[in-house]
């Protein structure tokens, strides 16, 4: 690309707009064009040479920094080609993971702005990306250590897919569904994979004409699945995320109306809020709740449209959860609620921005009819304001509420701001509640911009600015840090938005101004400064240093004063400046705290208008200093004056400083040579600030409008956004005079110091240590700008002026000499060394700003932007000061990316073994690419055993250099074959170094840290790269090269890899190597296993021998390594493609989905009449090992293992590779096997050992690769272990058995048959010895053995386990254990063993009346698995597995003796007798059924509601009313069951059935049952709120039922009905309308007979019911006072003298009212009349004892 030729007509994709505002912007276009041409040329050259590392990686990084500096300043064609090239790079099959990450990050950056490239411009194939994702996320070899991925790889890969899916072709949706539909088996873990893949990959942004090829292909299917599945399985969250994305991307194109009640019901359920008395939550709900970010997207997309149904449900949702936001309510659910509140308004703001303010792009717009109107936004704000105002004072802080209010104020300021203002004024007037003030001020800060900006919706907002500012002044309180800081922030925020100008003459000039707007801000400004100054200055402090809080207050004070003075008009500024000057010069301060604060104020004043301020400060301070130094006073006195000058001239315009050139130079010459440390330190600071001011580029003003405030009426500029196109930044660019002055200063100050240091080194001019520190300090301060000036205007690449002295180089050379001198003559002079290190650090890294300084400024810019940005309008509508700050940051970004030559600094630092030097060194390695290659040989030299002259300190220093700093570069784990090949063997060999001393714990810890860092940071380094043809094609297109001859470097890499392995093995052969280093070498060697290159035979030999090593840690490493080696050696197995219809003989229809058990997949089922018992039957059947296959649909191409003529387990010795022979020989050695089994059956940690999957993998690999060759040797050991009941022996036999069963997957029939003849008796023996410690291991063993296996191949095992598990021979524990083991096997087979499930159920049913609790619990769990396959999901055929309905019918028949009883009492005493009457048996059966109901709640996918309802009456009879742990098991279980069942998800068709059952129980004779109906009702309604509300007839039924129970004769039932009613009213389940109020008042006025003895119970009940109803109304509004409440309170007070229990009810209600309304009583009392308040006061205030 030519630099100038292509510039005409060039349209960049998207430039960084701030570059155009830089003072040297005219040169940037050419610079960017040249850099881009260089990047393109070199990137393509590297691609064509196949040099992926370092070539492509290096130039990719260059492209990344190009994006940071210039944005997307290239043409659309280049943009597309870059993306395609990088997409090819990322998806290269053998690319190492770390490089894949580098390219993926760059690709994400290129794809970030989706509006720049439409789907027509760019299409990316989805399959390569999916293959990459599958290879990494579901890696088959990662668990064996054959490949290592970086920690963040999942995160980056998902981010990449999210960026790319927009550009997948239209046909991709169908291809994806074909790929993943066969995986949709709800019982299998693979379902999670299928749904998460769909969530990640399915494209949802498409033009409307492509919708039929997009979401319409899957929406109905997946939505029906989601609607019908219950109990939140782990994959449901992914489905919700997919729907949320679909809704957000296609507003107006998907009809959500029929689903809205279900959506909101499930959202409410997913918040896991505690309801009712028991507050028990099924465990699954806590772990699998939905992601709030996606919920918010979904809710936002549902709003708007005709009738706005989503808003009605949202209002109801927030009404029902509002009370949870009150500060007194606290729990683990709170963080989710806060996140919902915080993100929802922000999401709506984004949507309104997209509909009204976003720039048009190719992405489909929201249809006009679906857009949010102003009325919709007002409804939205009203629905959230109640909860937000409560959340302001939350215990977790007000941040979330402030963010929500900021966004609500953008949408509807007229609704959001007034209530917060009201609270703010109230908080400003109270002294006793500072937390309310900090909360309200932090919320007002976010709303400031909406309050002051010219806004048609809320014009009166501006009138509040002055009262707010004046009201906040008392908050500047040095005794309350948090209040003080928030007040500073508040004042700063408002003054940034509002210019402070005297407008008293404005009404005469502008007739359109109201009185409020023209008020005089003059005096208030001074009051503000006075308060800030006087309050924050302290005369004396205890210590010499500032505390962290004091430094924060100092920062707050300086930024506040700076902002106020910046925003002042010239006249006000002059008066303020005089005040500051008088204050600073007429008082005496100590220098540490108050002195610094005054100095900060002086600096703030000087920064705004340097000419005026310097005229006051500099002459005064200079005269003071000259007076002091001339009169030979003690130099400490100089400190304050120097300090003031120093900060006064900090970063003021350099041009103004030239006027005081002589004075400044004279001061510096005098002060720099003072002996007092504080004096010369301050003088050096002054020098640094002066040089910075003169030599750097920076803006000189930050006002809210460009130009002065005198021009126009300032009130029109309140809150105005800066215009990026006309920002009018005035810059300081160093002039020639300033540059001359800098060099003059340096020659007078720096040059003599350098000469003196050189003299000291040569011995001509000896200096004390103190003097050395002093002079090096001068060098340090001068190093910064000297460097900046010398390189000229660094940022614009102007050539340096060679006629001047290069001070940078002089300083560098002098420091090198001084460093050598000090290390030789005075190594303990740490102060000098520290200063030298700092100078070297600055020489390398100082680019006009320090990294730390730059990072903190970038961070604070982001925070201010977040608190003040206008997201509604977007388009960079920031305030002017913020935009100027951003331009300066852009300038500094450019400075920081310039590279500087490193000189020879690195090698010098090495010997100064201080941690500071190492930090600088690590920073250098992170900054300069490939510098580690120079450094590593020098470090390794110090570690070498041959290096005998080194000290232990040098040895440690070298180790620390290898370790690196935390989260920085670690030299021990660089991704470079040369370096790893040198460092790892050297690390191991350093154990033989004479400096090595393991007795020092610090060295031991250091080595452990290095090994740990290597382990954590290690990821596989690539050896092979295969580059596709299209890859080179894109490179040629980007840069018109001819294709080059390519040489591959794979052979070199593989040689380096083998050399590293052999070097480590050589180290291990050294007998003198200490044990710690042997372990380290073994660990490092195990990291070198790979899945693309076999391990060299010597290493295989080492690991095989190490299986019987004496050290347990080496044995552990060896077990995993050998398992990995066996995986490497696994022979490929032939697979053939088959058509399922050919096997079953049934053609399945292409259209329509038919799921579950059907004729077409019958051949996959376990059938005891057709088991492969002979060779012929074995060969004739086709086996499918994957359990999910065939359940939902068949894959496009079904691959199964070929029935080979010659089974691969007969591997002849001659055909084995060298590695295979080694393993074969060792495992054929009886002595080796004896030792191995002895070690494997040892106990490691008593009581904590469990089934070890690594050992299982080892044996699985052995038997898979070598067949049954080793079985004869192993068998005697297995028999011996099986008969030994010890925990470790049983565990060992478990691991080997599981490996044996899984390893025999592809054995021939004869071998498998022989194996099972041996294994079945062995497992029987082992299970007869089962113990408490080993039963879980056996469960894991059988589950692992059956996982992913065709059940027909395991029929021996399954039939053996089915043999009478409940024989009762070994007691209840053995029965429960055998059932557990059997359950483990059957659960893995899911739907394919329906026959076994039927047989098991038939076996268990007569045994359900178990006496023992542990057996009952286990049977309950087994029943859950038996019935789990019976699901009511869409398109699912009735299962051939057992059905719940039939089972419940049979059970109810046996429970008949209990159904006739009114209440079922405790029958524990009968269990000990041998009674077998029907009733006792029924109680036992009921206990088991309860265990089943408890186990299945939360585990099954669909709840059989009708069957549960049949059992409900029984549960109501048993469940106790009180919560008491002493109740027997049956009552506790019944209560748990009711609680879990009431949380179940209901569908509209179930509601009438449930209510009918509850109405029936409400008429029960047992008041316990009636009471339980109410607790059940509370939870059921809350968890199904929106579904119930969608059926108004049922709401009326519930209201009638509650009113019926409110009139119950039993007092406890009435009380609970009152609680239930208040809860229903609170979540607005039905309204508190006049009819309900009238009904309750009528009841409460029921007349009671006069005579006490004749109290008619029915009248009293009716009257009490009415009072309870009124109480429920009061309690339903715990934190506010609706219009109807005062009258109801008055009505209640009339009943205070009624007979009990009415009196008690009234007292409790009034007490609760007082408790909940106490916090905001000042606000609430406004709702009552004076008469009502009098009555209330009498009622609520206790009479005085002495009255």
XYZ file of C-alpha atoms in Angstrom, residues 522-865:
344
model
C -21.145 35.332 44.693
C -21.306 35.051 48.457
C -22.166 31.352 48.442
C -18.990 30.584 46.587
C -16.905 32.167 49.357
C -18.885 30.452 52.077
C -18.090 27.210 50.321
C -14.352 27.939 50.138
C -14.296 29.182 53.728
C -15.980 26.067 54.956
C -13.679 23.814 52.953
C -10.581 25.653 54.092
C -11.198 26.179 57.737
C -12.747 22.836 58.489
C -10.028 20.854 56.868
C -6.857 22.505 58.236
C -5.364 21.128 61.414
C -2.663 22.950 63.319
C -0.644 19.984 64.453
C -0.595 16.230 63.968
C 0.744 13.420 66.063
C 2.706 11.673 63.343
C 4.923 12.720 60.515
C 3.090 10.875 57.786
C -0.445 11.081 56.473
C -2.950 8.357 57.139
C -4.796 6.812 54.191
C -8.004 8.652 55.145
C -6.209 11.997 55.382
C -4.711 11.547 51.937
C -8.187 10.790 50.543
C -9.646 13.898 52.221
C -6.744 15.896 50.773
C -7.560 14.593 47.317
C -11.255 15.395 47.816
C -10.519 18.897 49.034
C -8.096 19.741 46.226
C -10.401 18.461 43.461
C -13.376 20.341 44.981
C -11.538 23.664 45.248
C -10.010 23.146 41.810
C -13.439 22.539 40.263
C -15.022 25.531 42.006
C -12.261 27.898 40.911
C -12.218 26.506 37.365
C -15.951 27.168 37.073
C -15.747 30.716 38.494
C -15.917 33.843 36.413
C -12.769 35.971 36.373
C -14.088 38.468 38.976
C -15.087 35.826 41.493
C -11.830 34.013 40.884
C -9.753 37.058 41.739
C -11.536 37.589 45.064
C -11.257 33.864 45.863
C -7.561 33.830 44.949
C -6.867 36.766 47.271
C -8.640 34.901 50.069
C -6.607 31.759 49.482
C -3.391 33.805 49.357
C -4.175 35.670 52.552
C -5.144 32.473 54.297
C -1.999 30.629 53.167
C 0.412 33.451 54.024
C -1.083 34.666 57.286
C -1.271 31.318 59.121
C 1.330 28.821 60.219
C 0.747 25.134 59.401
C 2.548 21.939 60.167
C 3.899 20.516 56.927
C 2.472 17.016 56.998
C -1.307 17.331 56.870
C -2.691 20.848 57.063
C 0.299 22.296 55.192
C -0.231 19.891 52.329
C -3.926 20.703 52.204
C -3.296 24.448 51.986
C -0.636 23.754 49.357
C -3.204 21.759 47.394
C -5.555 24.710 47.472
C -2.771 26.984 46.218
C -2.058 24.534 43.432
C -5.759 24.388 42.500
C -5.874 28.168 42.375
C -2.708 28.372 40.295
C -3.944 25.814 37.807
C -7.049 27.780 36.836
C -5.488 31.135 35.954
C -1.696 30.826 36.230
C -0.885 34.433 35.291
C -2.797 35.962 38.238
C -1.852 33.326 40.777
C 1.856 33.190 39.996
C 1.999 37.012 40.243
C 0.925 36.643 43.874
C 2.676 33.459 44.986
C 6.088 33.272 43.311
C 7.538 36.660 44.369
C 6.278 36.204 47.930
C 7.703 32.697 48.319
C 10.983 33.580 46.643
C 11.530 36.523 48.977
C 10.845 34.304 52.013
C 13.306 31.677 50.822
C 16.039 34.176 49.940
C 15.584 35.815 53.314
C 15.935 32.485 55.124
C 18.909 31.204 53.148
C 20.725 34.552 53.250
C 20.379 34.843 57.005
C 21.773 31.288 57.503
C 18.689 30.053 59.392
C 18.302 26.397 60.038
C 17.208 24.900 56.766
C 14.074 23.169 58.090
C 12.357 26.533 58.040
C 12.681 26.603 54.293
C 10.382 23.602 53.916
C 7.018 25.310 54.014
C 7.886 28.092 51.621
C 9.477 25.742 49.085
C 6.521 23.461 49.404
C 4.078 26.240 48.579
C 6.045 27.361 45.536
C 6.506 23.780 44.482
C 2.836 22.983 44.387
C 1.877 26.403 43.070
C 3.821 25.852 39.893
C 2.797 22.202 39.500
C 1.432 21.674 36.018
C 0.658 25.350 35.422
C 1.151 26.646 31.927
C 4.897 26.594 31.194
C 4.680 29.861 29.279
C 3.764 31.693 32.490
C 6.747 30.182 34.300
C 9.192 31.793 31.856
C 8.405 35.193 33.407
C 9.939 33.950 36.683
C 12.834 32.145 35.048
C 15.587 33.882 37.051
C 13.874 33.537 40.444
C 13.129 29.830 39.968
C 16.637 29.059 38.796
C 18.164 30.896 41.731
C 15.928 29.123 44.276
C 16.715 25.733 42.779
C 20.469 26.340 42.750
C 20.340 27.301 46.434
C 17.904 24.685 47.715
C 19.169 21.648 45.841
C 22.492 21.910 47.668
C 21.020 22.219 51.150
C 22.000 19.486 53.584
C 18.508 19.047 55.124
C 16.855 15.995 53.582
C 13.335 17.445 53.585
C 14.556 20.676 52.007
C 16.443 19.080 49.124
C 13.651 16.549 48.556
C 11.153 19.400 48.202
C 13.577 21.285 45.973
C 13.878 18.199 43.759
C 10.088 18.022 43.590
C 9.996 21.648 42.553
C 12.567 20.896 39.856
C 10.538 17.947 38.589
C 7.279 19.935 38.453
C 8.975 22.869 36.758
C 10.504 20.612 34.123
C 7.227 18.834 33.564
C 5.339 22.108 33.163
C 7.868 23.317 30.630
C 8.406 20.190 28.572
C 5.103 18.265 28.411
C 2.019 18.653 26.249
C -1.225 19.128 28.210
C -4.524 21.080 28.111
C -4.481 24.361 30.017
C -8.173 24.648 31.021
C -11.080 22.359 31.882
C -14.100 24.702 31.999
C -17.584 23.395 31.278
C -17.856 25.647 28.204
C -15.141 26.755 25.796
C -14.179 30.426 26.099
C -14.912 32.581 29.119
C -18.149 32.675 31.068
C -18.639 36.334 30.207
C -19.908 35.730 26.693
C -23.540 34.701 27.101
C -25.994 33.998 29.867
C -24.286 31.142 31.758
C -27.497 29.542 32.962
C -28.084 28.393 29.420
C -24.930 26.308 29.688
C -25.991 24.400 32.806
C -25.357 20.702 32.315
C -24.539 21.203 28.648
C -22.593 18.410 26.930
C -19.310 19.214 25.246
C -19.321 19.082 21.451
C -16.555 16.726 20.302
C -16.466 18.410 16.904
C -15.903 21.888 18.445
C -14.310 21.253 21.798
C -11.893 24.188 21.602
C -9.138 22.628 23.727
C -6.293 25.043 24.440
C -3.020 23.118 24.650
C 0.354 23.823 26.150
C 2.933 22.816 23.550
C 6.555 23.501 24.606
C 8.033 26.491 22.778
C 11.678 26.961 21.842
C 12.184 29.345 24.816
C 10.798 26.719 27.203
C 13.051 24.065 25.740
C 16.049 26.387 26.112
C 15.107 27.061 29.728
C 14.908 23.313 30.421
C 18.386 22.694 29.023
C 19.665 25.707 30.936
C 18.288 24.270 34.185
C 19.741 20.869 33.440
C 23.174 22.240 32.625
C 23.211 24.299 35.847
C 21.730 21.642 38.119
C 22.138 18.174 36.656
C 25.435 18.455 34.824
C 27.519 19.419 37.922
C 25.920 16.602 39.925
C 26.825 14.042 37.263
C 30.398 15.340 37.251
C 30.608 15.104 41.061
C 29.345 11.527 40.979
C 31.924 10.635 38.320
C 34.567 12.264 40.509
C 33.376 10.210 43.475
C 33.627 7.005 41.427
C 37.165 7.780 40.271
C 38.135 8.643 43.850
C 39.059 12.298 43.126
C 36.155 13.702 45.096
C 34.982 11.389 47.922
C 31.371 11.905 49.060
C 29.421 10.753 52.083
C 26.565 8.302 51.568
C 24.110 11.067 52.352
C 25.556 13.227 49.588
C 25.366 10.351 47.111
C 21.664 9.915 47.914
C 21.120 13.666 47.601
C 22.800 13.929 44.193
C 21.207 10.810 42.823
C 17.828 12.236 43.882
C 18.481 15.263 41.697
C 19.347 12.879 38.901
C 16.126 10.987 39.507
C 13.896 14.057 39.293
C 15.734 15.389 36.291
C 15.645 12.013 34.543
C 11.964 12.336 33.697
C 11.704 15.497 31.667
C 15.280 15.338 30.441
C 14.206 12.250 28.659
C 11.009 13.878 27.368
C 12.771 16.981 26.074
C 15.640 15.131 24.506
C 13.404 12.965 22.384
C 11.603 16.060 21.223
C 7.838 15.925 21.004
C 7.921 12.203 21.401
C 4.314 11.710 20.441
C 4.781 13.248 17.005
C 7.979 11.413 16.152
C 10.008 14.568 15.543
C 13.756 13.874 15.272
C 15.896 14.629 18.372
C 18.268 17.589 18.335
C 21.786 16.131 18.240
C 23.483 19.459 19.008
C 22.309 19.222 22.645
C 23.707 16.842 25.215
C 21.742 13.599 25.494
C 21.102 13.692 29.231
C 19.295 10.408 29.194
C 22.356 8.621 27.982
C 24.622 10.578 30.355
C 22.473 9.663 33.337
C 22.368 6.039 32.213
C 26.148 5.765 31.844
C 26.829 7.560 35.141
C 24.370 5.329 36.983
C 25.958 2.225 35.525
C 29.360 3.326 36.820
C 27.946 4.344 40.199
C 26.094 1.065 40.572
C 29.250 -0.976 39.934
C 31.156 1.286 42.321
C 28.626 0.916 45.166
C 28.293 -2.861 44.700
C 32.049 -3.173 44.871
C 32.793 -0.811 47.779
C 29.639 -0.426 49.871
C 27.097 -3.136 49.108
C 25.094 -2.293 52.204
C 24.319 1.268 51.058
C 20.682 0.413 50.367
C 19.387 3.983 50.147
C 21.662 4.841 47.254
C 20.792 1.555 45.557
C 17.083 2.261 45.896
C 17.456 5.679 44.289
C 19.593 4.236 41.465
C 16.969 1.555 40.825
C 14.286 4.236 40.671
C 16.347 6.301 38.197
C 16.883 3.263 35.961
C 13.192 2.439 36.199
C 12.286 5.973 35.116
C 14.786 5.910 32.269
C 13.071 2.801 30.934
C 9.424 3.453 31.654
C 8.786 7.160 32.128
C 6.970 8.467 29.059
C 5.697 11.804 30.338
C 3.583 9.933 32.882
C 4.102 7.000 35.227
C 2.148 3.833 34.518
C 0.576 3.832 37.980
C -0.440 7.486 37.604
C -1.846 6.817 34.140
C -3.804 3.739 35.283
C -5.362 5.539 38.233
C -6.343 8.491 36.023
C -7.900 6.154 33.479
C -9.790 4.424 36.271
C -11.056 7.681 37.773
C -12.045 8.908 34.288
C -14.115 5.735 33.843
C -15.796 6.191 37.231
C -16.667 9.849 36.598
C -17.907 8.990 33.121
